[in-house]
XYZ file of C-alpha atoms in Angstrom:
87
model
C 5.483 21.150 -1.887
C 5.274 19.081 -4.980
C 5.400 15.397 -5.093
C 8.631 13.575 -4.457
C 9.962 12.440 -8.429
C 9.191 9.052 -7.469
C 5.399 9.589 -6.257
C 4.269 7.785 -9.370
C 6.106 4.714 -9.052
C 5.234 4.127 -5.287
C 1.719 4.278 -6.017
C 1.881 2.108 -8.414
C 3.255 -0.521 -5.883
C 0.991 0.504 -3.345
C -1.647 0.093 -5.761
C 0.077 -3.684 -6.023
C -0.183 -3.758 -2.030
C -3.633 -3.016 -2.364
C -4.724 -5.634 -4.934
C -2.566 -8.866 -3.268
C -4.805 -7.388 0.360
C -8.064 -7.504 -1.034
C -7.847 -10.268 -2.509
C -6.396 -11.965 0.135
C -9.226 -10.454 2.636
C -12.138 -11.079 0.104
C -12.348 -7.567 -0.015
C -13.432 -5.256 -2.876
C -10.083 -2.866 -2.679
C -12.221 0.605 -3.241
C -13.377 -0.114 -0.253
C -9.733 -0.072 1.589
C -8.300 2.721 -0.114
C -8.528 4.364 -3.312
C -5.907 6.449 -5.538
C -6.036 9.345 -4.060
C -5.508 7.917 -0.414
C -2.445 5.835 -2.290
C -1.426 9.490 -3.826
C -1.758 10.745 -0.203
C -0.018 7.866 1.797
C 3.172 7.865 -1.586
C 3.990 11.617 -0.293
C 3.099 11.861 3.510
C 3.266 8.395 6.290
C 0.991 10.518 8.414
C -1.721 10.760 5.993
C -5.365 11.625 6.813
C -6.899 8.545 4.669
C -9.343 6.199 6.492
C -5.934 3.467 4.867
C -4.529 4.451 7.294
C -6.547 4.118 10.689
C -8.703 0.834 11.732
C -9.309 -2.302 10.364
C -7.775 -0.536 6.588
C -4.719 0.207 8.925
C -4.476 -3.878 9.733
C -4.991 -5.244 6.599
C -3.276 -2.542 4.273
C -1.998 0.719 5.896
C 1.173 -0.605 8.160
C 2.046 -2.868 5.013
C 2.042 0.027 2.976
C 4.112 1.972 5.197
C 6.177 -0.878 5.907
C 7.053 -0.961 1.803
C 7.641 2.365 1.515
C 10.733 2.318 4.383
C 12.037 -0.678 2.307
C 11.534 -2.805 5.441
C 8.901 -5.213 2.975
C 9.048 -6.405 -0.664
C 6.710 -7.403 -3.456
C 7.794 -10.524 -4.900
C 5.826 -13.100 -7.131
C 5.057 -16.739 -6.326
C 4.022 -18.601 -10.259
C 0.439 -15.551 -10.682
C 0.756 -14.747 -6.685
C 2.264 -11.651 -5.333
C 3.292 -11.999 -2.155
C 4.740 -9.940 0.135
C 8.445 -10.544 2.097
C 9.855 -9.161 5.338
C 13.452 -7.671 3.914
C 16.413 -7.983 6.611
């Protein structure tokens, strides 16, 4: 099936989350996920990608899924991207 119309926007949000989480952890973002992984996550919550398993899921994957479900949001605090819970 074709990807949802908003998949591109979702991928862009996931990129921002990935960069923020990678910077916090002091890890290169490409060690967590690549663009192809983000595209798969954007269209499938159960995508078979490393970013949704193990330490990568803890660092990024869980929040990626929460972002897709609208459970968290990305906000700017000065020049810093922060994750906030949506109530």
